[in-house]
mmCIF file of C-alpha atoms and ligand atoms in Angstrom:
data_model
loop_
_atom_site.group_PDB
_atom_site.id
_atom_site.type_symbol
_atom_site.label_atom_id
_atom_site.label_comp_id
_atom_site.label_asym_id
_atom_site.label_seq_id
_atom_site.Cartn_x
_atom_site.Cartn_y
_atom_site.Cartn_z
ATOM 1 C CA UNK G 1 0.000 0.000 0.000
ATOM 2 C CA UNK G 2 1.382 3.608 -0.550
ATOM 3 C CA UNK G 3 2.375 5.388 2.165
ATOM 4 C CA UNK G 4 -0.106 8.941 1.943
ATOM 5 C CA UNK G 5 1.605 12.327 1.896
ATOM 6 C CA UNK G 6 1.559 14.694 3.984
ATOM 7 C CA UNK G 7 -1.318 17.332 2.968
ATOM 8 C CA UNK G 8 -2.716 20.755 4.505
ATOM 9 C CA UNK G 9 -5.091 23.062 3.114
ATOM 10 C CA UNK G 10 -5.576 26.293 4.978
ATOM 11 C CA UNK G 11 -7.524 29.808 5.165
ATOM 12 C CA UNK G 12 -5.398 32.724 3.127
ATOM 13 C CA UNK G 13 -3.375 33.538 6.233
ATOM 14 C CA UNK G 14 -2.354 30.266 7.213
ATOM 15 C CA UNK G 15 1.232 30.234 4.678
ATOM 16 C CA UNK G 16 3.950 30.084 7.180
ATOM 17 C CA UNK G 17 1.710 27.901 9.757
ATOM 18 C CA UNK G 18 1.315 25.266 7.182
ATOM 19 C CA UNK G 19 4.974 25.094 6.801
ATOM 20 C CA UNK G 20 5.758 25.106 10.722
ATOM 21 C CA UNK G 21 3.122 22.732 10.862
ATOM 22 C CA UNK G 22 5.052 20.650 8.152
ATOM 23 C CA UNK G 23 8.369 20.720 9.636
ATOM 24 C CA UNK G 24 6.357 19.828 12.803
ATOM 25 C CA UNK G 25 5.635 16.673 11.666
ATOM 26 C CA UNK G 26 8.866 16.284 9.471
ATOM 27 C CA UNK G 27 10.648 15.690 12.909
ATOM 28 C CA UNK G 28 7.846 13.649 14.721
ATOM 29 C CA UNK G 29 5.439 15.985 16.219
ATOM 30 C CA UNK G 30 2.040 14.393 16.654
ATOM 31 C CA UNK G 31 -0.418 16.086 14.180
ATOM 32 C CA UNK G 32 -2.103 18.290 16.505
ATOM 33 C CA UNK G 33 0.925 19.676 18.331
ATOM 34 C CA UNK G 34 2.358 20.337 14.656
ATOM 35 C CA UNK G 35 -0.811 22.519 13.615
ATOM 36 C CA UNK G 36 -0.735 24.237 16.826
ATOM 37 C CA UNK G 37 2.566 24.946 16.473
ATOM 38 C CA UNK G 38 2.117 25.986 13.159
ATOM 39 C CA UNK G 39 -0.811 28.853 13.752
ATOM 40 C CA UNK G 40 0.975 30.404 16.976
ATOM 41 C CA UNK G 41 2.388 31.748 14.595
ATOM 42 C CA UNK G 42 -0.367 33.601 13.022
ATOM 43 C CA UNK G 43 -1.937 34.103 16.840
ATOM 44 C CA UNK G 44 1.622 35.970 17.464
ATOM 45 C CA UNK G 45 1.057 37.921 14.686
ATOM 46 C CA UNK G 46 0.397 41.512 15.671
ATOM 47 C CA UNK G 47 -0.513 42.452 11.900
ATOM 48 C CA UNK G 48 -3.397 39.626 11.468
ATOM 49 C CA UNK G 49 -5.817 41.482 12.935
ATOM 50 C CA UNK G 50 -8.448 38.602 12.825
ATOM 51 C CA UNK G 51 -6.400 35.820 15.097
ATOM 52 C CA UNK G 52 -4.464 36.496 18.702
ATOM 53 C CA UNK G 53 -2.327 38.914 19.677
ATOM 54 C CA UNK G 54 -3.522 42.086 18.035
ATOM 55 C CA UNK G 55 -6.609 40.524 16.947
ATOM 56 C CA UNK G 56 -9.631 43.211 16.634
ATOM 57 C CA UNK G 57 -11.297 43.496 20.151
ATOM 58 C CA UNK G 58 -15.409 43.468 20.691
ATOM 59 C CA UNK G 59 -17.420 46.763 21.189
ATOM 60 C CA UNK G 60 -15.998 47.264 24.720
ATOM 61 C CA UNK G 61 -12.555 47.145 23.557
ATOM 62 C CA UNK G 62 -11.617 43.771 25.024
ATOM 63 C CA UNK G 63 -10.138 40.625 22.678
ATOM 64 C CA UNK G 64 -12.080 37.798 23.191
ATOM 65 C CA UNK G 65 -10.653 34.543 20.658
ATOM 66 C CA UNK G 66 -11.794 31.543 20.037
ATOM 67 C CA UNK G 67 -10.877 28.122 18.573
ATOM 68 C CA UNK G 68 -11.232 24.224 18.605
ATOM 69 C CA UNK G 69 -8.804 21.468 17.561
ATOM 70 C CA UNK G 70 -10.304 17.835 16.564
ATOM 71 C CA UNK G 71 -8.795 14.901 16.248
ATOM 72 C CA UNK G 72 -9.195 12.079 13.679
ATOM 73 C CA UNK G 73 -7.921 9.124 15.229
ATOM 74 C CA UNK G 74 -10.158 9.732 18.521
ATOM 75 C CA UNK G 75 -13.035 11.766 16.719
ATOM 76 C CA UNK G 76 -12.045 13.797 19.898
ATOM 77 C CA UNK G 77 -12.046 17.366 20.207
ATOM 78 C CA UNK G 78 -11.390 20.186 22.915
ATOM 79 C CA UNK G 79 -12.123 23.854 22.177
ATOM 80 C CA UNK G 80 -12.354 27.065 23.914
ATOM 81 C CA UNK G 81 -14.211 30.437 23.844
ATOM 82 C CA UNK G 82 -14.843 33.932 24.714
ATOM 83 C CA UNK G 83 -10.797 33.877 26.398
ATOM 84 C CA UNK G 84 -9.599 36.921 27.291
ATOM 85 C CA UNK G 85 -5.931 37.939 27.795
ATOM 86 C CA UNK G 86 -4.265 34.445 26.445
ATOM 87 C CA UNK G 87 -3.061 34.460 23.165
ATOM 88 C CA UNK G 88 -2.414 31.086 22.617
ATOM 89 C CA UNK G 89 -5.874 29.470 22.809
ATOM 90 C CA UNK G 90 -5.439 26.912 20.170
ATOM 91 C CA UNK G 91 -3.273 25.363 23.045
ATOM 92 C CA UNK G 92 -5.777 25.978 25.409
ATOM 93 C CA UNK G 93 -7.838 23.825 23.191
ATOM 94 C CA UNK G 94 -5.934 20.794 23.189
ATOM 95 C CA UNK G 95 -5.250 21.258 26.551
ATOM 96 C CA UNK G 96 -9.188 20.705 27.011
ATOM 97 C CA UNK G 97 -8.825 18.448 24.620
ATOM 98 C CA UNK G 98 -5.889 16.277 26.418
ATOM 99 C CA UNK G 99 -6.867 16.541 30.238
ATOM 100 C CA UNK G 100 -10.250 16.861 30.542
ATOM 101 C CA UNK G 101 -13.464 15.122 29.893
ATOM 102 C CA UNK G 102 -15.064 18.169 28.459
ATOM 103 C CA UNK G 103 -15.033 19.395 24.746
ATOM 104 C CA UNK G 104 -16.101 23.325 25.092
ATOM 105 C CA UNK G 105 -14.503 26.191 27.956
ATOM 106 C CA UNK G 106 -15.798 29.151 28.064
ATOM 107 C CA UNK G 107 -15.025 32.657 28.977
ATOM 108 C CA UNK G 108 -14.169 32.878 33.332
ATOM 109 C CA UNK G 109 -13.814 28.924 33.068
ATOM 110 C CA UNK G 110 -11.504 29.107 30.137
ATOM 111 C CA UNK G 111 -9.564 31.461 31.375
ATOM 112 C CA UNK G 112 -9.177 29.744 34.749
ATOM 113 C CA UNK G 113 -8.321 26.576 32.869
ATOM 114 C CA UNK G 114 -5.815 28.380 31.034
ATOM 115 C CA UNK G 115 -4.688 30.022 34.993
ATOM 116 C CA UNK G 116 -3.900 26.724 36.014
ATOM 117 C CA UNK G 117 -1.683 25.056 33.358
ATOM 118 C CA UNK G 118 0.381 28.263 33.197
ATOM 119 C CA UNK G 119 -0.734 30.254 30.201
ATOM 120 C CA UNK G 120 0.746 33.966 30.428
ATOM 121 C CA UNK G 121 -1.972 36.747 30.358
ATOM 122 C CA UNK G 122 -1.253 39.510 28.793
ATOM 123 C CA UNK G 123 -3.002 42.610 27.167
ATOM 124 C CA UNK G 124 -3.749 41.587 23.564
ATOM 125 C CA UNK G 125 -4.297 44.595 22.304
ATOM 126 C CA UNK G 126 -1.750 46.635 20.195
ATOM 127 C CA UNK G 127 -1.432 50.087 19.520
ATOM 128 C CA UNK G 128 -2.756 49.199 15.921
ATOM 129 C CA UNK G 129 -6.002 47.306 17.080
ATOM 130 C CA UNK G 130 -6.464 50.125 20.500
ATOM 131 C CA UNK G 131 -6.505 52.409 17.190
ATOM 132 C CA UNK G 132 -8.831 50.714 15.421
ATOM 133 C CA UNK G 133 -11.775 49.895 17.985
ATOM 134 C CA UNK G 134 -11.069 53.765 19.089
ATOM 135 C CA UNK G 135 -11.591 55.195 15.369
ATOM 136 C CA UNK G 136 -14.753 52.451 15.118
ATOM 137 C CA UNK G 137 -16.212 53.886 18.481
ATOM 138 C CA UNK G 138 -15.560 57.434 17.115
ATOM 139 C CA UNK G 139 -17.660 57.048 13.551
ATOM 140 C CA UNK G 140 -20.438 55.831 16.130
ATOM 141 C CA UNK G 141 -21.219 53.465 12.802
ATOM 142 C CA UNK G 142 -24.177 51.403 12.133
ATOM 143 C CA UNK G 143 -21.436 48.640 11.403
ATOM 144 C CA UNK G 144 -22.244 46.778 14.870
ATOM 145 C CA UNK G 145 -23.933 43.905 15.985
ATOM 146 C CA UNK G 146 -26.964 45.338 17.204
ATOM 147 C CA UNK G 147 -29.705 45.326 14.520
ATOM 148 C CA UNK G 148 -31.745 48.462 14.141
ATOM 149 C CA UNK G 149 -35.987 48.694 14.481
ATOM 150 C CA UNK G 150 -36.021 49.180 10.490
ATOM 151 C CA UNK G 151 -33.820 45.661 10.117
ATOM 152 C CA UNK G 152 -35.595 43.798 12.349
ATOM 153 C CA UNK G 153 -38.260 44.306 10.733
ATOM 154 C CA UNK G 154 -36.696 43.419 7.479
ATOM 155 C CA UNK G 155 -37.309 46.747 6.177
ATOM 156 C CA UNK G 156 -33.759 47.575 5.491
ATOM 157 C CA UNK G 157 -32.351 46.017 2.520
ATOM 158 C CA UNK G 158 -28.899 45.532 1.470
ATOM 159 C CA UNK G 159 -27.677 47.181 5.088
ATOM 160 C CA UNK G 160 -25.798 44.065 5.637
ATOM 161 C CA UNK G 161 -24.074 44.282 2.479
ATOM 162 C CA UNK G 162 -23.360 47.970 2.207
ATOM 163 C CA UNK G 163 -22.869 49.220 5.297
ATOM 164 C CA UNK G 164 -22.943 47.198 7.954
ATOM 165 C CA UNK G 165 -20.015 44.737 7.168
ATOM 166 C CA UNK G 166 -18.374 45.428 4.391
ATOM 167 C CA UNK G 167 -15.223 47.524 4.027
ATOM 168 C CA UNK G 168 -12.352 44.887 3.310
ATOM 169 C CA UNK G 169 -9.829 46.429 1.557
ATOM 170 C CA UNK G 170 -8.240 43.466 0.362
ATOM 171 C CA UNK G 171 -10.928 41.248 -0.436
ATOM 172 C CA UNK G 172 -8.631 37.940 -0.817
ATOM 173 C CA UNK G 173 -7.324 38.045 2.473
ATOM 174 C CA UNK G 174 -10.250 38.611 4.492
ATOM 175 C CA UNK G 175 -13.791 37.610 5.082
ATOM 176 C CA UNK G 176 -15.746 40.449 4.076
ATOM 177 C CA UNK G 177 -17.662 40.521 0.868
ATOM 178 C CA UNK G 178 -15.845 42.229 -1.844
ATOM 179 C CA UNK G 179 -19.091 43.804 -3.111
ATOM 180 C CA UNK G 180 -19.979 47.143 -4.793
ATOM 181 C CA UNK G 181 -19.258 50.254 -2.556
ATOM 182 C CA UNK G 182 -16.473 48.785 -0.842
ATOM 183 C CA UNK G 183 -13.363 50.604 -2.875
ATOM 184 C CA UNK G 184 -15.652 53.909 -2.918
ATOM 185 C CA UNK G 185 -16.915 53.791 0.872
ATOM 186 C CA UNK G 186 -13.677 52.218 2.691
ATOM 187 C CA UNK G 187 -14.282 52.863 6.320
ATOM 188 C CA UNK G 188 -11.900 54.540 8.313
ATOM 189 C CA UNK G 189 -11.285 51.475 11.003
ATOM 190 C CA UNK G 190 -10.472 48.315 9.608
ATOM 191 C CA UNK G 191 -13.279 46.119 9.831
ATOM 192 C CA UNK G 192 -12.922 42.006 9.657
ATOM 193 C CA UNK G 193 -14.055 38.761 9.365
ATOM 194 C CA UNK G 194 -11.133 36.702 9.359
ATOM 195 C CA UNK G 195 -10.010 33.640 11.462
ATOM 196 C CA UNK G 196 -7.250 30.858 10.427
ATOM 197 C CA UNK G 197 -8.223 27.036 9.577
ATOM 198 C CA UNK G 198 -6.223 24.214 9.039
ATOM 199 C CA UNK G 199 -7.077 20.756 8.051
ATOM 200 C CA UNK G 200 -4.120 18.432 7.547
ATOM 201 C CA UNK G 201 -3.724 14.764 6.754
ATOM 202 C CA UNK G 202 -0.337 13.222 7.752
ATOM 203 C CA UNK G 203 1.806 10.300 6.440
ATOM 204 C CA UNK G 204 0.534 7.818 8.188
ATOM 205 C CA UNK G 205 -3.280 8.902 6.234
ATOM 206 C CA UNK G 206 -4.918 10.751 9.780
ATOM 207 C CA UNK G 207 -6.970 13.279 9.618
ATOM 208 C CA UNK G 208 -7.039 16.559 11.884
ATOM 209 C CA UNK G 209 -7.893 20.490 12.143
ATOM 210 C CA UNK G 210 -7.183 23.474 14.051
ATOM 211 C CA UNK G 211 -9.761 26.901 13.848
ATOM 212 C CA UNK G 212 -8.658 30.046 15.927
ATOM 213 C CA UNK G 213 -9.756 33.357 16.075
ATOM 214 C CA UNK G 214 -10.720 37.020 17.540
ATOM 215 C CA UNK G 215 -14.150 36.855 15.725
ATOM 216 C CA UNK G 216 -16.094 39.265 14.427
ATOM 217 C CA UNK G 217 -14.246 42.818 14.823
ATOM 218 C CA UNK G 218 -16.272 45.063 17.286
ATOM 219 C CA UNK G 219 -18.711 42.321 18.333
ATOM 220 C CA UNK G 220 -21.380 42.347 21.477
ATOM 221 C CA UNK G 221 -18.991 41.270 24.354
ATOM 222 C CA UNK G 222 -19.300 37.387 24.285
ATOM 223 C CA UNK G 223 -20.565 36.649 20.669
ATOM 224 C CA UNK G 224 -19.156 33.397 19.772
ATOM 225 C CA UNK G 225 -19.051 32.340 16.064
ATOM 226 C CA UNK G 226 -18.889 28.933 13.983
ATOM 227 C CA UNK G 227 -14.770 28.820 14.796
ATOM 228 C CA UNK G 228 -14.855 27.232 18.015
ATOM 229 C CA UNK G 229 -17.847 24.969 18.076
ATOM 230 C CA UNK G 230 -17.102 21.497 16.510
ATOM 231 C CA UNK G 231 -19.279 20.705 13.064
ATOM 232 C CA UNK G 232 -19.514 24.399 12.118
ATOM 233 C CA UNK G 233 -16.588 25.770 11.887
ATOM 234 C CA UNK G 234 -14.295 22.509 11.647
ATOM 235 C CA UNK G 235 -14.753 18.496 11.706
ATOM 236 C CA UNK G 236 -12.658 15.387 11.276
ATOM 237 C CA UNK G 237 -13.729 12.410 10.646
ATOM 238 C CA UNK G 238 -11.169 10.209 10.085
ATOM 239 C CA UNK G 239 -13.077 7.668 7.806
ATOM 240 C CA UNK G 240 -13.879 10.751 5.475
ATOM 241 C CA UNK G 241 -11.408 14.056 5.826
ATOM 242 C CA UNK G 242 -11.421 17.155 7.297
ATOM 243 C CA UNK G 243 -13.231 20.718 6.651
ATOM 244 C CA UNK G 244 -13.431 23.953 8.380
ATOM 245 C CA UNK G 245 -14.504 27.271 7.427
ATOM 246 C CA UNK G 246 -13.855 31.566 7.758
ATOM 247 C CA UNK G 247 -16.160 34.167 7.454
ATOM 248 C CA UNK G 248 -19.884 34.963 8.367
ATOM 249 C CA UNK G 249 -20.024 32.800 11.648
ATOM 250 C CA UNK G 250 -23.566 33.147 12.628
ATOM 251 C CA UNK G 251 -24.111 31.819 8.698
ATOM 252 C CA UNK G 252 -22.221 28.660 9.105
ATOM 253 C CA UNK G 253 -23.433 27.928 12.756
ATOM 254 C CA UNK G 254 -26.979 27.732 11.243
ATOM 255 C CA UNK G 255 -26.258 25.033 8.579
ATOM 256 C CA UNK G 256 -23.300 23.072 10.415
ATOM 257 C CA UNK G 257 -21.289 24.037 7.909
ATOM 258 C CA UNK G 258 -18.091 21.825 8.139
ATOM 259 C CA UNK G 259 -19.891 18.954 9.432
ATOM 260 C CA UNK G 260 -21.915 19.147 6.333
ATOM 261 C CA UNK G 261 -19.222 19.353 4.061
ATOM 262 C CA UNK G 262 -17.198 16.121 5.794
ATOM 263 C CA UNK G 263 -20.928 14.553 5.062
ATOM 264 C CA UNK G 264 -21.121 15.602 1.687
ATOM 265 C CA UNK G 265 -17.480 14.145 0.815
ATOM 266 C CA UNK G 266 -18.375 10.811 2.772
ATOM 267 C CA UNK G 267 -21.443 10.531 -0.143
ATOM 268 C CA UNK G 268 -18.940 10.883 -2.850
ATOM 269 C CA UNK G 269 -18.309 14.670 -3.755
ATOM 270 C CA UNK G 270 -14.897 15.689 -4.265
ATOM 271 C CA UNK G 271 -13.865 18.292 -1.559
ATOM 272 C CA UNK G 272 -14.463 21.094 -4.019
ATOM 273 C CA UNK G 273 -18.069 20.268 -4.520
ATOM 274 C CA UNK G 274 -18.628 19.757 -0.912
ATOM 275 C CA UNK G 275 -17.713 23.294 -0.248
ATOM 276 C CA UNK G 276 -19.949 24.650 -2.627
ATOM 277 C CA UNK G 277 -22.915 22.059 -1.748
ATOM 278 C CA UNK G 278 -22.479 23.882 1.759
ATOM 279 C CA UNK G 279 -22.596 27.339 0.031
ATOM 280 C CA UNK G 280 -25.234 26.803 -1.957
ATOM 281 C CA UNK G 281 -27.508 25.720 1.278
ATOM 282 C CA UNK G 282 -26.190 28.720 3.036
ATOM 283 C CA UNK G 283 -27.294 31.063 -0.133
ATOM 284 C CA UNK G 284 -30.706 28.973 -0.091
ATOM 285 C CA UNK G 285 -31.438 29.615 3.717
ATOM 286 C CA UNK G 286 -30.461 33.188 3.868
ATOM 287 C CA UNK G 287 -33.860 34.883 3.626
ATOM 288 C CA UNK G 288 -33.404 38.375 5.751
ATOM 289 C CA UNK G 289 -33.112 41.549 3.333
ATOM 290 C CA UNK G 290 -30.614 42.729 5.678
ATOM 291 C CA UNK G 291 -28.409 40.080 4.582
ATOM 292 C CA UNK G 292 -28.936 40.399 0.964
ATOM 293 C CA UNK G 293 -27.426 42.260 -1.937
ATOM 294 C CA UNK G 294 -29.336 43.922 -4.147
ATOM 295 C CA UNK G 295 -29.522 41.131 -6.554
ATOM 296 C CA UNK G 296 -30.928 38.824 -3.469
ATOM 297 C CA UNK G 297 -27.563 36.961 -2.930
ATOM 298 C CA UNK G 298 -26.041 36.480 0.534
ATOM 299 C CA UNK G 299 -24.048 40.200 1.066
ATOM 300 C CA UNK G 300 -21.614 38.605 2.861
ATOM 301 C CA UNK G 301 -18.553 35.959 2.529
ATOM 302 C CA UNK G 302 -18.014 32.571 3.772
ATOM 303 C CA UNK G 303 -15.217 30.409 2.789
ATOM 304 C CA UNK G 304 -15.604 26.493 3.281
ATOM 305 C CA UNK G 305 -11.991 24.435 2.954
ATOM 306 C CA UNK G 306 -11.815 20.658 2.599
ATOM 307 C CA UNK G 307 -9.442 17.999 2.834
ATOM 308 C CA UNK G 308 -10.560 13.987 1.778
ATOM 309 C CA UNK G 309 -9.050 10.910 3.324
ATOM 310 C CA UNK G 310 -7.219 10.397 -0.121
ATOM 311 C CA UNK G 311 -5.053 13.564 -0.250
ATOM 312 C CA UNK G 312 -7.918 15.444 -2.506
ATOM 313 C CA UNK G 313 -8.073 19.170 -1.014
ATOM 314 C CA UNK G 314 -10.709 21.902 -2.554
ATOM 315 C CA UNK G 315 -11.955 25.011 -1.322
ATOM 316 C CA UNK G 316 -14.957 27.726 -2.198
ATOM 317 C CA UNK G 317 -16.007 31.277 -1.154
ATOM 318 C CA UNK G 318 -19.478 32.381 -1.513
ATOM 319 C CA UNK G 319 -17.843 35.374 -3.294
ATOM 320 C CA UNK G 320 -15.209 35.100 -6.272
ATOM 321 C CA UNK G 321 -11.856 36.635 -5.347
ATOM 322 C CA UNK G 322 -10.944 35.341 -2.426
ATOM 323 C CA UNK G 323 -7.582 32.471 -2.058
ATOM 324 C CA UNK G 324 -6.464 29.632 0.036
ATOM 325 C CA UNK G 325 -3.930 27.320 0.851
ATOM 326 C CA UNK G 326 -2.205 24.168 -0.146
ATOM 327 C CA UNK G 327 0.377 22.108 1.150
ATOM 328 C CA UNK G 328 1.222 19.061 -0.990
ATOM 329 C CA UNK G 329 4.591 17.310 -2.302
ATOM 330 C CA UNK G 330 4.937 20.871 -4.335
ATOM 331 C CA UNK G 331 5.408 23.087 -1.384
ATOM 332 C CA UNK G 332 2.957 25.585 0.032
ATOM 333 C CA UNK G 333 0.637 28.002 -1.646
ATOM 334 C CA UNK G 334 -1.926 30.529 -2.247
ATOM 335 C CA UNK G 335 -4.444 29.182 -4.806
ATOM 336 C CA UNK G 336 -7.650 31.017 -5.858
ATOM 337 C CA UNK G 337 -10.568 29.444 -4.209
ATOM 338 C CA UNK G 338 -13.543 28.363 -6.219
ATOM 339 C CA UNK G 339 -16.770 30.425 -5.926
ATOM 340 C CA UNK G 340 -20.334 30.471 -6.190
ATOM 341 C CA UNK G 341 -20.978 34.084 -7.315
ATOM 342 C CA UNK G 342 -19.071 35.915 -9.578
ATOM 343 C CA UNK G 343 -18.138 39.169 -8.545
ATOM 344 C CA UNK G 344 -20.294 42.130 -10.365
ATOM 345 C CA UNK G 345 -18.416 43.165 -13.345
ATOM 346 C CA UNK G 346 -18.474 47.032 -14.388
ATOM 347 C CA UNK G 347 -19.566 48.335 -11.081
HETATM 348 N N1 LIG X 1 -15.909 32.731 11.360
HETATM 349 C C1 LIG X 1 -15.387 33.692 12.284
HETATM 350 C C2 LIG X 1 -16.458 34.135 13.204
HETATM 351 O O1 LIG X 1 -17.590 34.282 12.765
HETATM 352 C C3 LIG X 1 -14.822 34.887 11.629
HETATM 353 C C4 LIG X 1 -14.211 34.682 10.274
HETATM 354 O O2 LIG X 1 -13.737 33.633 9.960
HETATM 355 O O3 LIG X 1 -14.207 35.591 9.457
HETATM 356 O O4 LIG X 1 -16.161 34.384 14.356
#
């Protein structure tokens, strides 16, 4: 039988932590301390301003990150949430994972958790993220969480899409919809989705994934998205693959998103069309004019990434533009990730 190589496939950020994660396992890290390893990285990062240190804080100011590990072999997982002042939390996951009998901390317990084993706390704001949630308080914008009179009642269409979230400047390295508006109308503070996945598959053909993540920029204190909660925003099996996904959290909590797309594979669709089976359903269930654009597709992004048992990786955004990564016997990469929509031409 052939020995299976080693394969990652990763959210656009996730470059350099696929090729820590890589030399991880190259000298005989298990697979999960290897993608740990690998996206400390990023969570040290004081530029990514969607993951750890000098992640974007919630409307109080405070970082709050998430994330989850989950492990093939064991179809065991440990994940944590709402952790303040400990950068490293995709530890602190397989921590939970590793020594307890629990798969989800959050918030005061987390952080205790994290108290007891050692973690340093620390401030994780920087002077680049203080600056940003002070220039985002200062526009008093209606780019929040709360949702106005008008959009609950579904009487505001296309906020979502114009207003409220958008504002990416560089559309293939975040979460945010690259739609019309968003070159002419930048907003001052940077504004992001953004979160790092990896789903990896080592030599001896296992099958794990790492999610971690500040969230949603400026979100109501304690908001928790798909990233740390096992089926949405990642899943292993390993009698299948691996999937995870970035971007609108709230929309891939409702549909399960990665468990979906491990499901889908399992039935016989490459990863690629898993990703966009999962998109699809997402772009079928989103009803709320609030969350529409103005030709009545889903405003926002979501990226879905997907690894098979075999080696076969594929990935899809909701929106066209927007890139991935790949770690096979070729190296590591960016690649362009398939897409359901096209972006508007002309506009
Ligand atoms: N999915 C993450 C969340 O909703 C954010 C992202 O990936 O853009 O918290």
């Amino acid at each position: 039988m052939n020995t299976p190589s080693v394969r990652m496939i990763a959210s656009w950020n996730g470059l350099r932590a696929v090729a820590v994660a890589a030399e991880g396992l190259a000298s005989g890290a298990p697979l999960l301390d290897a993608l740990v390893k690998g996206v400390e990285t990023v969570e040290d990062d004081p530029d990514e301003l969607s993951v750890g240190y000098g992640g974007l804080p919630n409307e109080d100011g405070i970082v709050e990150l998430d994330a989850a590990v989950m492990h093939g072999p064991t179809h065991r997982a440990g994940a944590v949430a709402g952790v303040r002042g400990v950068r490293h939390v995709s530890r602190l996951a397989l921590e939970v994972l590793r020594r307890t009998d629990h798969t989800l901390l959050v918030g005061e317990g987390a952080l205790k958790f994290a108290r007891a084993l050692g973690f340093p706390e620390e401030s994780l704001l920087t002077d680049r993220s203080r600056k940003a949630w002070l220039d985002w308080k200062a526009e008093l914008s209606t780019r929040d969480g709360w949702l106005s009179e008008a959009e609950r009642r579904g009487l505001a269409p296309g906020a979502f899409g114009t207003a409220r979230w958008a504002g990416s400047t560089d559309p293939a390295r975040s979460s945010a919809v690259p739609g019309p508006g968003d070159s002419s109308t930048p907003p001052s503070a940077p504004f992001t989705y953004g979160t790092v996945h990896l789903s990896a598959l080592d030599g001896a053909g296992e099958v794990s994934c790492l999610t971690s993540t500040s969230g949603l920029s400026y979100k109501i204190a304690g908001r928790v998205g798909d990233s740390p909660v096992v089926g949405a925003g990642l899943y292993a099996d390993n009698a299948v693959g691996s999937a995870g996904a970035t971007g609108r959290g709230e929309a891939v909590l409702q549909v399960c998103g990665a468990h979906a797309a491990v499901t889908r594979m399992g039935a016989g669709d490459s990863p690629t069309e898993a990703c966009l089976w999962v998109l699809r359903h997402i772009a079928d269930r989103t009803r709320e004019k609030r969350l529409l654009d103005g030709n009545g597709r889903p405003a926002f992004n979501v990226t879905l990434y997907a690894l098979r048992k075999d080696g076969a990786m594929g990935s899809a955004s909701m929106h066209e533009g927007y890139e991935h990564v790949v770690l096979d016997e070729r190296g590591a990469r960016r690649e362009p990730c398939a897409f359901l929509f096209e972006r508007p031409r002309g506009v």
